PDB file of C-alpha atoms in Angstrom:
ATOM      1  CA  ASN A 168       9.303  19.066  -4.802  1.00  0.00           C
ATOM      2  CA  TRP A 169       6.287  16.601  -3.718  1.00  0.00           C
ATOM      3  CA  ARG A 170       4.379  18.236  -1.254  1.00  0.00           C
ATOM      4  CA  CYS A 171       1.087  16.851   0.586  1.00  0.00           C
ATOM      5  CA  THR A 172      -2.001  18.122   0.227  1.00  0.00           C
ATOM      6  CA  CYS A 173      -3.314  15.595   2.384  1.00  0.00           C
ATOM      7  CA  ASP A 174      -4.763  16.850   5.757  1.00  0.00           C
ATOM      8  CA  THR A 175      -3.085  16.217   9.002  1.00  0.00           C
ATOM      9  CA  LYS A 176      -3.463  16.952  12.523  1.00  0.00           C
ATOM     10  CA  PRO A 177      -0.550  17.849  14.382  1.00  0.00           C
ATOM     11  CA  THR A 178       1.170  16.086  16.721  1.00  0.00           C
ATOM     12  CA  PRO A 179       3.443  17.401  19.881  1.00  0.00           C
ATOM     13  CA  GLU A 180       7.185  16.465  18.609  1.00  0.00           C
ATOM     14  CA  PRO A 181       9.358  14.234  18.709  1.00  0.00           C
ATOM     15  CA  THR A 182       6.864  11.820  17.467  1.00  0.00           C
ATOM     16  CA  VAL A 183       6.124  13.631  14.322  1.00  0.00           C
ATOM     17  CA  ARG A 184       8.552  14.876  11.474  1.00  0.00           C
ATOM     18  CA  PRO A 185       8.893  17.013   9.510  1.00  0.00           C
ATOM     19  CA  THR A 186       7.113  16.386   6.134  1.00  0.00           C
ATOM     20  CA  PRO A 187       9.317  13.734   4.476  1.00  0.00           C
ATOM     21  CA  ALA A 188       9.912  14.961   0.738  1.00  0.00           C
ATOM     22  CA  PRO A 189      10.589  12.153  -1.741  1.00  0.00           C
ATOM     23  CA  THR A 190      11.487  13.395  -5.653  1.00  0.00           C
ATOM     24  CA  PRO A 191      11.082  11.442  -8.542  1.00  0.00           C
ATOM     25  CA  SER A 192      15.495  12.772  -8.497  1.00  0.00           C
ATOM     26  CA  GLY A 193      16.216  12.589  -5.529  1.00  0.00           C
ATOM     27  CA  GLN A 194      17.103   8.964  -3.558  1.00  0.00           C
ATOM     28  CA  ASN A 195      13.767   7.855  -2.493  1.00  0.00           C
ATOM     29  CA  LEU A 196      13.387   4.618  -4.638  1.00  0.00           C
ATOM     30  CA  THR A 197      10.443   3.531  -6.570  1.00  0.00           C
ATOM     31  CA  CYS A 198       8.439   0.423  -6.471  1.00  0.00           C
ATOM     32  CA  THR A 199       5.667   0.096  -8.561  1.00  0.00           C
ATOM     33  CA  ALA A 200       2.871  -3.299  -9.146  1.00  0.00           C
ATOM     34  CA  TYR A 201       0.558  -3.874 -11.864  1.00  0.00           C
ATOM     35  CA  GLY A 202      -2.645  -5.284 -12.214  1.00  0.00           C
ATOM     36  CA  ASP A 203      -2.133  -7.712 -15.176  1.00  0.00           C
ATOM     37  CA  PRO A 204       0.287  -8.341 -12.286  1.00  0.00           C
ATOM     38  CA  HIS A 205       3.702  -7.659 -12.920  1.00  0.00           C
ATOM     39  CA  ASN A 206       6.034  -5.894 -10.567  1.00  0.00           C
ATOM     40  CA  ILE A 207       9.049  -3.710 -11.505  1.00  0.00           C
ATOM     41  CA  CYS A 208      11.689  -3.504  -7.936  1.00  0.00           C
ATOM     42  CA  PHE A 209      13.546  -1.076  -6.564  1.00  0.00           C
ATOM     43  CA  LYS A 210      16.507  -2.038  -8.850  1.00  0.00           C
ATOM     44  CA  GLY A 211      14.022  -1.404 -11.607  1.00  0.00           C
ATOM     45  CA  ASN A 212      13.855  -4.964 -13.158  1.00  0.00           C
ATOM     46  CA  ASN A 213      10.778  -6.181 -14.734  1.00  0.00           C
ATOM     47  CA  PHE A 214       8.688  -9.614 -13.704  1.00  0.00           C
ATOM     48  CA  GLN A 215       5.859 -11.200 -13.686  1.00  0.00           C
ATOM     49  CA  ILE A 216       3.628 -11.453 -10.604  1.00  0.00           C
ATOM     50  CA  VAL A 217       1.950 -15.716  -9.922  1.00  0.00           C
ATOM     51  CA  PRO A 218       0.165 -16.976  -7.443  1.00  0.00           C
ATOM     52  CA  SER A 219       1.258 -19.906  -5.603  1.00  0.00           C
ATOM     53  CA  ARG A 220      -0.984 -23.309  -5.517  1.00  0.00           C
ATOM     54  CA  THR A 221      -1.483 -22.841  -2.087  1.00  0.00           C
ATOM     55  CA  SER A 222      -2.247 -18.881  -1.709  1.00  0.00           C
ATOM     56  CA  ASN A 223      -2.900 -15.415  -4.020  1.00  0.00           C
ATOM     57  CA  PHE A 224      -1.477 -13.219  -1.588  1.00  0.00           C
ATOM     58  CA  VAL A 225       1.824 -11.875  -2.652  1.00  0.00           C
ATOM     59  CA  LYS A 226       3.990  -9.740   0.247  1.00  0.00           C
ATOM     60  CA  LEU A 227       5.079  -7.174  -1.691  1.00  0.00           C
ATOM     61  CA  TYR A 228       7.345  -4.617   0.859  1.00  0.00           C
ATOM     62  CA  GLU A 229       7.566  -5.496   4.272  1.00  0.00           C
ATOM     63  CA  ILE A 230       9.482  -3.323   7.366  1.00  0.00           C
ATOM     64  CA  PRO A 231      10.047  -5.529   9.709  1.00  0.00           C
ATOM     65  CA  GLY A 232       7.855  -4.297  12.757  1.00  0.00           C
ATOM     66  CA  LYS A 233       5.633  -1.440  11.389  1.00  0.00           C
ATOM     67  CA  ILE A 234       4.433  -1.930   7.555  1.00  0.00           C
ATOM     68  CA  THR A 235       3.504  -5.428   5.642  1.00  0.00           C
ATOM     69  CA  SER A 236       2.197  -4.544   2.030  1.00  0.00           C
ATOM     70  CA  VAL A 237       0.673  -7.392   0.561  1.00  0.00           C
ATOM     71  CA  LEU A 238      -0.855  -7.834  -3.100  1.00  0.00           C
ATOM     72  CA  GLU A 239      -3.782 -10.448  -3.087  1.00  0.00           C
ATOM     73  CA  LEU A 240      -4.989 -11.672  -6.756  1.00  0.00           C
ATOM     74  CA  GLU A 241      -7.718 -12.963  -8.201  1.00  0.00           C
ATOM     75  CA  SER A 242      -7.730 -16.019 -11.097  1.00  0.00           C
ATOM     76  CA  ARG A 243     -10.670 -15.654 -14.027  1.00  0.00           C
ATOM     77  CA  ILE A 244     -11.357 -17.065 -17.139  1.00  0.00           C
ATOM     78  CA  GLU A 245     -11.407 -14.127 -20.213  1.00  0.00           C
ATOM     79  CA  ASP A 246     -11.589 -15.880 -23.538  1.00  0.00           C
ATOM     80  CA  ASP A 247     -11.053 -19.661 -22.655  1.00  0.00           C
ATOM     81  CA  LYS A 248      -7.442 -18.362 -20.917  1.00  0.00           C
ATOM     82  CA  HIS A 249      -6.638 -18.390 -17.013  1.00  0.00           C
ATOM     83  CA  ILE A 250      -5.699 -14.826 -16.004  1.00  0.00           C
ATOM     84  CA  ASP A 251      -4.649 -13.181 -12.395  1.00  0.00           C
ATOM     85  CA  ILE A 252      -5.028  -9.681 -11.912  1.00  0.00           C
ATOM     86  CA  ALA A 253      -4.120  -7.745  -8.485  1.00  0.00           C
ATOM     87  CA  THR A 254      -7.511  -6.939  -6.676  1.00  0.00           C
ATOM     88  CA  ALA A 255      -6.573  -6.043  -3.419  1.00  0.00           C
ATOM     89  CA  LEU A 256      -3.827  -3.972  -0.851  1.00  0.00           C
ATOM     90  CA  ILE A 257      -3.535  -4.954   2.097  1.00  0.00           C
ATOM     91  CA  LEU A 258      -1.792  -3.245   5.188  1.00  0.00           C
ATOM     92  CA  TYR A 259      -0.914  -5.227   8.478  1.00  0.00           C
ATOM     93  CA  ASP A 260       0.602  -2.918  11.390  1.00  0.00           C
ATOM     94  CA  GLY A 261       3.795  -4.641  13.289  1.00  0.00           C
ATOM     95  CA  ASP A 262       1.530  -6.686  15.284  1.00  0.00           C
ATOM     96  CA  MET A 263       0.241  -7.604  11.165  1.00  0.00           C
ATOM     97  CA  GLU A 264      -3.415  -6.523  12.434  1.00  0.00           C
ATOM     98  CA  VAL A 265      -4.623  -5.371   9.157  1.00  0.00           C
ATOM     99  CA  MET A 266      -4.666  -1.427   9.305  1.00  0.00           C
ATOM    100  CA  TYR A 267      -6.201  -1.164   5.576  1.00  0.00           C
ATOM    101  CA  LYS A 268      -8.349  -3.711   2.721  1.00  0.00           C
ATOM    102  CA  ILE A 269      -7.543  -1.402  -0.264  1.00  0.00           C
ATOM    103  CA  ALA A 270      -9.713  -3.226  -3.294  1.00  0.00           C
ATOM    104  CA  TYR A 271     -12.232  -3.621  -5.876  1.00  0.00           C
ATOM    105  CA  ASN A 272     -15.422  -3.294  -4.480  1.00  0.00           C
ATOM    106  CA  ASP A 273     -18.219  -4.789  -6.702  1.00  0.00           C
ATOM    107  CA  ASP A 274     -21.120  -4.402  -5.127  1.00  0.00           C
ATOM    108  CA  ASP A 275     -20.564  -0.866  -4.404  1.00  0.00           C
ATOM    109  CA  LYS A 276     -17.932   0.271  -7.455  1.00  0.00           C
ATOM    110  CA  GLY A 277     -18.352   3.640  -6.023  1.00  0.00           C
ATOM    111  CA  LEU A 278     -16.312   2.499  -3.293  1.00  0.00           C
ATOM    112  CA  ASP A 279     -13.646   0.665  -5.441  1.00  0.00           C
ATOM    113  CA  CYS A 280     -10.108   1.141  -4.331  1.00  0.00           C
ATOM    114  CA  LYS A 281     -11.616   3.317  -1.004  1.00  0.00           C
ATOM    115  CA  ALA A 282      -8.959   3.928   2.495  1.00  0.00           C
ATOM    116  CA  PHE A 283     -11.515   5.051   5.250  1.00  0.00           C
ATOM    117  CA  SER A 284     -13.668   7.923   4.844  1.00  0.00           C
ATOM    118  CA  PRO A 285     -15.109   7.366   1.433  1.00  0.00           C
ATOM    119  CA  ASP A 286     -16.861   9.773  -1.105  1.00  0.00           C
ATOM    120  CA  LEU A 287     -19.777   8.507  -2.946  1.00  0.00           C
ATOM    121  CA  LEU A 288     -18.300   8.907  -6.123  1.00  0.00           C
ATOM    122  CA  SER A 289     -21.097   8.505  -9.349  1.00  0.00           C
ATOM    123  CA  ALA A 290     -20.887   4.555 -11.199  1.00  0.00           C
ATOM    124  CA  SER A 291     -19.265   6.678 -14.691  1.00  0.00           C
ATOM    125  CA  GLN A 292     -16.734   7.507 -12.957  1.00  0.00           C
ATOM    126  CA  HIS A 293     -14.121   4.509 -13.801  1.00  0.00           C
ATOM    127  CA  THR A 294     -10.503   4.686 -12.177  1.00  0.00           C
ATOM    128  CA  ARG A 295      -9.887   5.454  -8.308  1.00  0.00           C
ATOM    129  CA  LYS A 296      -6.683   7.116  -7.041  1.00  0.00           C
ATOM    130  CA  GLY A 297      -5.255   7.200  -3.335  1.00  0.00           C
ATOM    131  CA  ASP A 298      -2.592   7.591  -1.184  1.00  0.00           C
ATOM    132  CA  LEU A 299      -0.836   6.959   2.129  1.00  0.00           C
ATOM    133  CA  GLN A 300       2.019   8.355   3.766  1.00  0.00           C
ATOM    134  CA  PHE A 301       3.430   6.772   6.729  1.00  0.00           C
ATOM    135  CA  SER A 302       6.925   8.427   9.059  1.00  0.00           C
ATOM    136  CA  TRP A 303       8.952   5.562  11.552  1.00  0.00           C
ATOM    137  CA  VAL A 304      11.173   7.866  13.594  1.00  0.00           C
ATOM    138  CA  ALA A 305      14.910   7.109  14.215  1.00  0.00           C
ATOM    139  CA  SER A 306      15.329   4.255  16.139  1.00  0.00           C
ATOM    140  CA  GLY A 307      18.684   2.418  17.944  1.00  0.00           C
ATOM    141  CA  ASP A 308      20.455   1.157  14.985  1.00  0.00           C
ATOM    142  CA  LEU A 309      17.441   2.624  12.154  1.00  0.00           C
ATOM    143  CA  PRO A 310      17.212   5.425  10.698  1.00  0.00           C
ATOM    144  CA  ALA A 311      14.137   7.851  10.066  1.00  0.00           C
ATOM    145  CA  GLN A 312      12.121   6.166   7.182  1.00  0.00           C
ATOM    146  CA  ASP A 313       9.225   7.698   4.769  1.00  0.00           C
ATOM    147  CA  LEU A 314       6.965   5.868   2.728  1.00  0.00           C
ATOM    148  CA  ILE A 315       4.413   6.834   0.882  1.00  0.00           C
ATOM    149  CA  ILE A 316       1.809   4.097  -1.222  1.00  0.00           C
ATOM    150  CA  SER A 317      -0.270   5.304  -4.180  1.00  0.00           C
ATOM    151  CA  TRP A 318      -2.349   3.198  -5.991  1.00  0.00           C
ATOM    152  CA  GLU A 319      -4.794   3.631  -8.459  1.00  0.00           C
ATOM    153  CA  CYS A 320      -8.119   1.150  -9.653  1.00  0.00           C
ATOM    154  CA  LYS A 321      -9.211   1.091 -13.172  1.00  0.00           C
ATOM    155  CA  ARG A 322     -11.916  -0.795 -14.495  1.00  0.00           C
ATOM    156  CA  LEU A 323     -13.136  -0.543 -18.073  1.00  0.00           C
ATOM    157  CA  GLU A 324     -16.280   1.183 -19.693  1.00  0.00           C
ATOM    158  CA  ASP A 325     -18.411  -1.933 -19.219  1.00  0.00           C
ATOM    159  CA  ASP A 326     -17.193  -2.012 -15.779  1.00  0.00           C
ATOM    160  CA  THR A 327     -14.417  -4.822 -16.246  1.00  0.00           C
ATOM    161  CA  LYS A 328     -11.807  -5.418 -13.412  1.00  0.00           C
ATOM    162  CA  VAL A 329      -8.747  -3.972 -14.911  1.00  0.00           C
ATOM    163  CA  GLY A 330      -6.602  -4.659 -12.139  1.00  0.00           C
ATOM    164  CA  MET A 331      -4.717  -2.460  -9.201  1.00  0.00           C
ATOM    165  CA  THR A 332      -1.737  -0.234 -10.354  1.00  0.00           C
ATOM    166  CA  ILE A 333       0.679   0.898  -6.559  1.00  0.00           C
ATOM    167  CA  THR A 334       3.732   2.478  -6.408  1.00  0.00           C
ATOM    168  CA  TRP A 335       6.116   2.593  -2.668  1.00  0.00           C
ATOM    169  CA  ASN A 336       8.285   5.450  -2.565  1.00  0.00           C
ATOM    170  CA  LYS A 337      10.612   5.005  -0.355  1.00  0.00           C
ATOM    171  CA  LEU A 338      13.215   7.354   1.648  1.00  0.00           C
ATOM    172  CA  ASN A 339      15.840   6.597   4.440  1.00  0.00           C
ATOM    173  CA  ILE A 340      16.548  10.241   5.899  1.00  0.00           C
ATOM    174  CA  ASP A 341      20.452  10.109   5.529  1.00  0.00           C
ATOM    175  CA  ILE A 342      21.088   7.160   4.490  1.00  0.00           C
ATOM    176  CA  ALA A 343      23.685   7.104   1.307  1.00  0.00           C
ATOM    177  CA  ASP A 344      23.105   3.887  -0.258  1.00  0.00           C
ATOM    178  CA  GLN A 345      18.954   3.590  -0.635  1.00  0.00           C
ATOM    179  CA  LEU A 346      19.253  -0.003  -1.729  1.00  0.00           C
ATOM    180  CA  LYS A 347      22.226  -1.641   0.194  1.00  0.00           C
ATOM    181  CA  PHE A 348      19.930  -0.282   3.484  1.00  0.00           C
ATOM    182  CA  GLU A 349      17.096  -2.031   1.916  1.00  0.00           C
ATOM    183  CA  GLU A 350      18.653  -5.715   1.203  1.00  0.00           C
ATOM    184  CA  GLU A 351      20.528  -5.620   4.900  1.00  0.00           C
ATOM    185  CA  HIS A 352      17.020  -4.929   6.860  1.00  0.00           C
ATOM    186  CA  ASN A 353      13.942  -4.869   4.571  1.00  0.00           C
ATOM    187  CA  SER A 354      12.324  -7.905   2.550  1.00  0.00           C
ATOM    188  CA  GLY A 355       9.691  -8.558  -0.277  1.00  0.00           C
ATOM    189  CA  SER A 356       9.390  -8.719  -4.066  1.00  0.00           C
ATOM    190  CA  CYS A 357       9.896  -4.745  -4.122  1.00  0.00           C
ATOM    191  CA  VAL A 358      12.849  -4.912  -2.026  1.00  0.00           C
ATOM    192  CA  ASP A 359      14.933  -8.843  -4.090  1.00  0.00           C
ATOM    193  CA  CYS A 360      13.151  -8.324  -7.203  1.00  0.00           C
ATOM    194  CA  SER A 361      11.936 -11.877  -6.546  1.00  0.00           C
ATOM    195  CA  PRO A 362       7.762 -13.048  -7.400  1.00  0.00           C
ATOM    196  CA  LEU A 363       8.313 -16.074  -4.882  1.00  0.00           C
ATOM    197  CA  ASN A 364       6.892 -13.460  -1.855  1.00  0.00           C
ATOM    198  CA  ILE A 365       4.253 -16.001  -1.807  1.00  0.00           C
ATOM    199  CA  PHE A 366       1.811 -14.761   1.995  1.00  0.00           C
ATOM    200  CA  TYR A 367      -0.719 -16.472   3.763  1.00  0.00           C
ATOM    201  CA  PRO A 368      -2.682 -14.752   5.812  1.00  0.00           C
ATOM    202  CA  PRO A 369      -2.761 -13.729   9.837  1.00  0.00           C
ATOM    203  CA  SER A 370      -5.661 -16.152  11.555  1.00  0.00           C
ATOM    204  CA  PRO A 371      -8.652 -14.315  10.554  1.00  0.00           C
ATOM    205  CA  GLU A 372      -9.265 -12.492  13.959  1.00  0.00           C
ATOM    206  CA  LYS A 373      -6.939 -10.558  12.564  1.00  0.00           C
ATOM    207  CA  THR A 374      -7.462  -9.994   8.987  1.00  0.00           C
ATOM    208  CA  THR A 375     -11.019  -8.442   9.203  1.00  0.00           C
ATOM    209  CA  PRO A 376      -9.918  -4.788   8.565  1.00  0.00           C
ATOM    210  CA  PRO A 377     -11.541  -1.753   9.844  1.00  0.00           C
ATOM    211  CA  THR A 378     -15.738  -0.580   8.307  1.00  0.00           C
ATOM    212  CA  PRO A 379     -14.893   2.312   6.757  1.00  0.00           C
ATOM    213  CA  GLU A 380     -17.241   5.361   7.465  1.00  0.00           C
ATOM    214  CA  THR A 381     -19.590   5.648   3.945  1.00  0.00           C
ATOM    215  CA  THR A 382     -19.951   9.832   4.633  1.00  0.00           C
ATOM    216  CA  SER A 383     -18.486  12.700   2.530  1.00  0.00           C
ATOM    217  CA  ASP A 384     -17.556  15.019   5.781  1.00  0.00           C
ATOM    218  CA  SER A 385     -16.199  11.722   8.183  1.00  0.00           C
ATOM    219  CA  LYS A 386     -12.686  11.803   9.496  1.00  0.00           C
ATOM    220  CA  VAL A 387     -10.385   9.707  10.430  1.00  0.00           C
ATOM    221  CA  ASP A 388      -8.520   9.361  14.065  1.00  0.00           C
ATOM    222  CA  GLY A 389      -5.153   7.869  14.004  1.00  0.00           C
ATOM    223  CA  ASP A 390      -4.657   8.150  17.755  1.00  0.00           C
ATOM    224  CA  ASP A 391      -5.807   4.542  17.397  1.00  0.00           C
ATOM    225  CA  ASN A 392      -2.908   3.697  15.409  1.00  0.00           C
ATOM    226  CA  LYS A 393       0.162   5.301  17.759  1.00  0.00           C
ATOM    227  CA  ASP A 394      -1.084   3.053  20.840  1.00  0.00           C
ATOM    228  CA  LYS A 395       0.075  -0.237  18.937  1.00  0.00           C
ATOM    229  CA  GLU A 396       4.151   0.862  18.400  1.00  0.00           C
ATOM    230  CA  ASN A 397       5.439   4.327  19.797  1.00  0.00           C
ATOM    231  CA  ASP A 398       7.985   5.271  16.898  1.00  0.00           C
ATOM    232  CA  PHE A 399       4.802   5.282  14.568  1.00  0.00           C
ATOM    233  CA  ASP A 400       3.017   8.116  12.987  1.00  0.00           C
ATOM    234  CA  PRO A 401       0.578   7.379  10.200  1.00  0.00           C
ATOM    235  CA  VAL A 402      -0.112  10.953   8.771  1.00  0.00           C
ATOM    236  CA  GLN A 403      -3.414  10.423   6.435  1.00  0.00           C
ATOM    237  CA  GLY A 404      -3.104  10.927   2.597  1.00  0.00           C
ATOM    238  CA  ASN A 405      -5.459  11.884   0.157  1.00  0.00           C
ATOM    239  CA  GLY A 406      -7.506   8.379  -0.365  1.00  0.00           C
ATOM    240  CA  ASP A 407     -10.849   9.715   0.017  1.00  0.00           C
ATOM    241  CA  ASN A 408      -9.882  12.390  -2.042  1.00  0.00           C
ATOM    242  CA  PHE A 409     -10.197  11.738  -5.492  1.00  0.00           C
TER     243      PHE A 409
END
């Protein structure tokens, strides 16, 4: 079974539910976006992700009023060919304000794909990994929901960006038909298996992510996020443990 190895801060019930345990053999759904970029959605369909002429952002997964996951694509010319790669994951909260921006960092490659509390790494390490875990308590007709987002950023030995691989691991508690629930309540390419989920970022004042600390002993205080949504319990993953 999946076990959380991250640090968590105890919070009195009923805000916090027991830690979820989605496993590959369980009922949870998995969606993965690859850096080249293509996507394997909850149904298992495999398709290419392409930017539009007006936006290089694609909405991969949204739980309305709770979280929106957006993939940012970067275009470049390589060997006289136009290619796109996934270079950033932006996570918005229910108010469409940026919670996290996880991205390559060309100014300091040791900070590639850090969510918060980054530890400086040596330039010889060419793969960065991390994850974040989110839980929402049951509300109205909606069940409790657990979501684990994990990512990996790769570079070649010459530091060329290969693109991000991002996985959404979703579990709707006590729901028999997980896929039907997703199709009826949530959206994005992970759900509808379509590359046509073009996203336009909100106004600029809402697109600046929190500034990460750069000391190895810094910690994240999740209390600020709790004020934005009373049924949202952000549980920090190991995005700062590589």
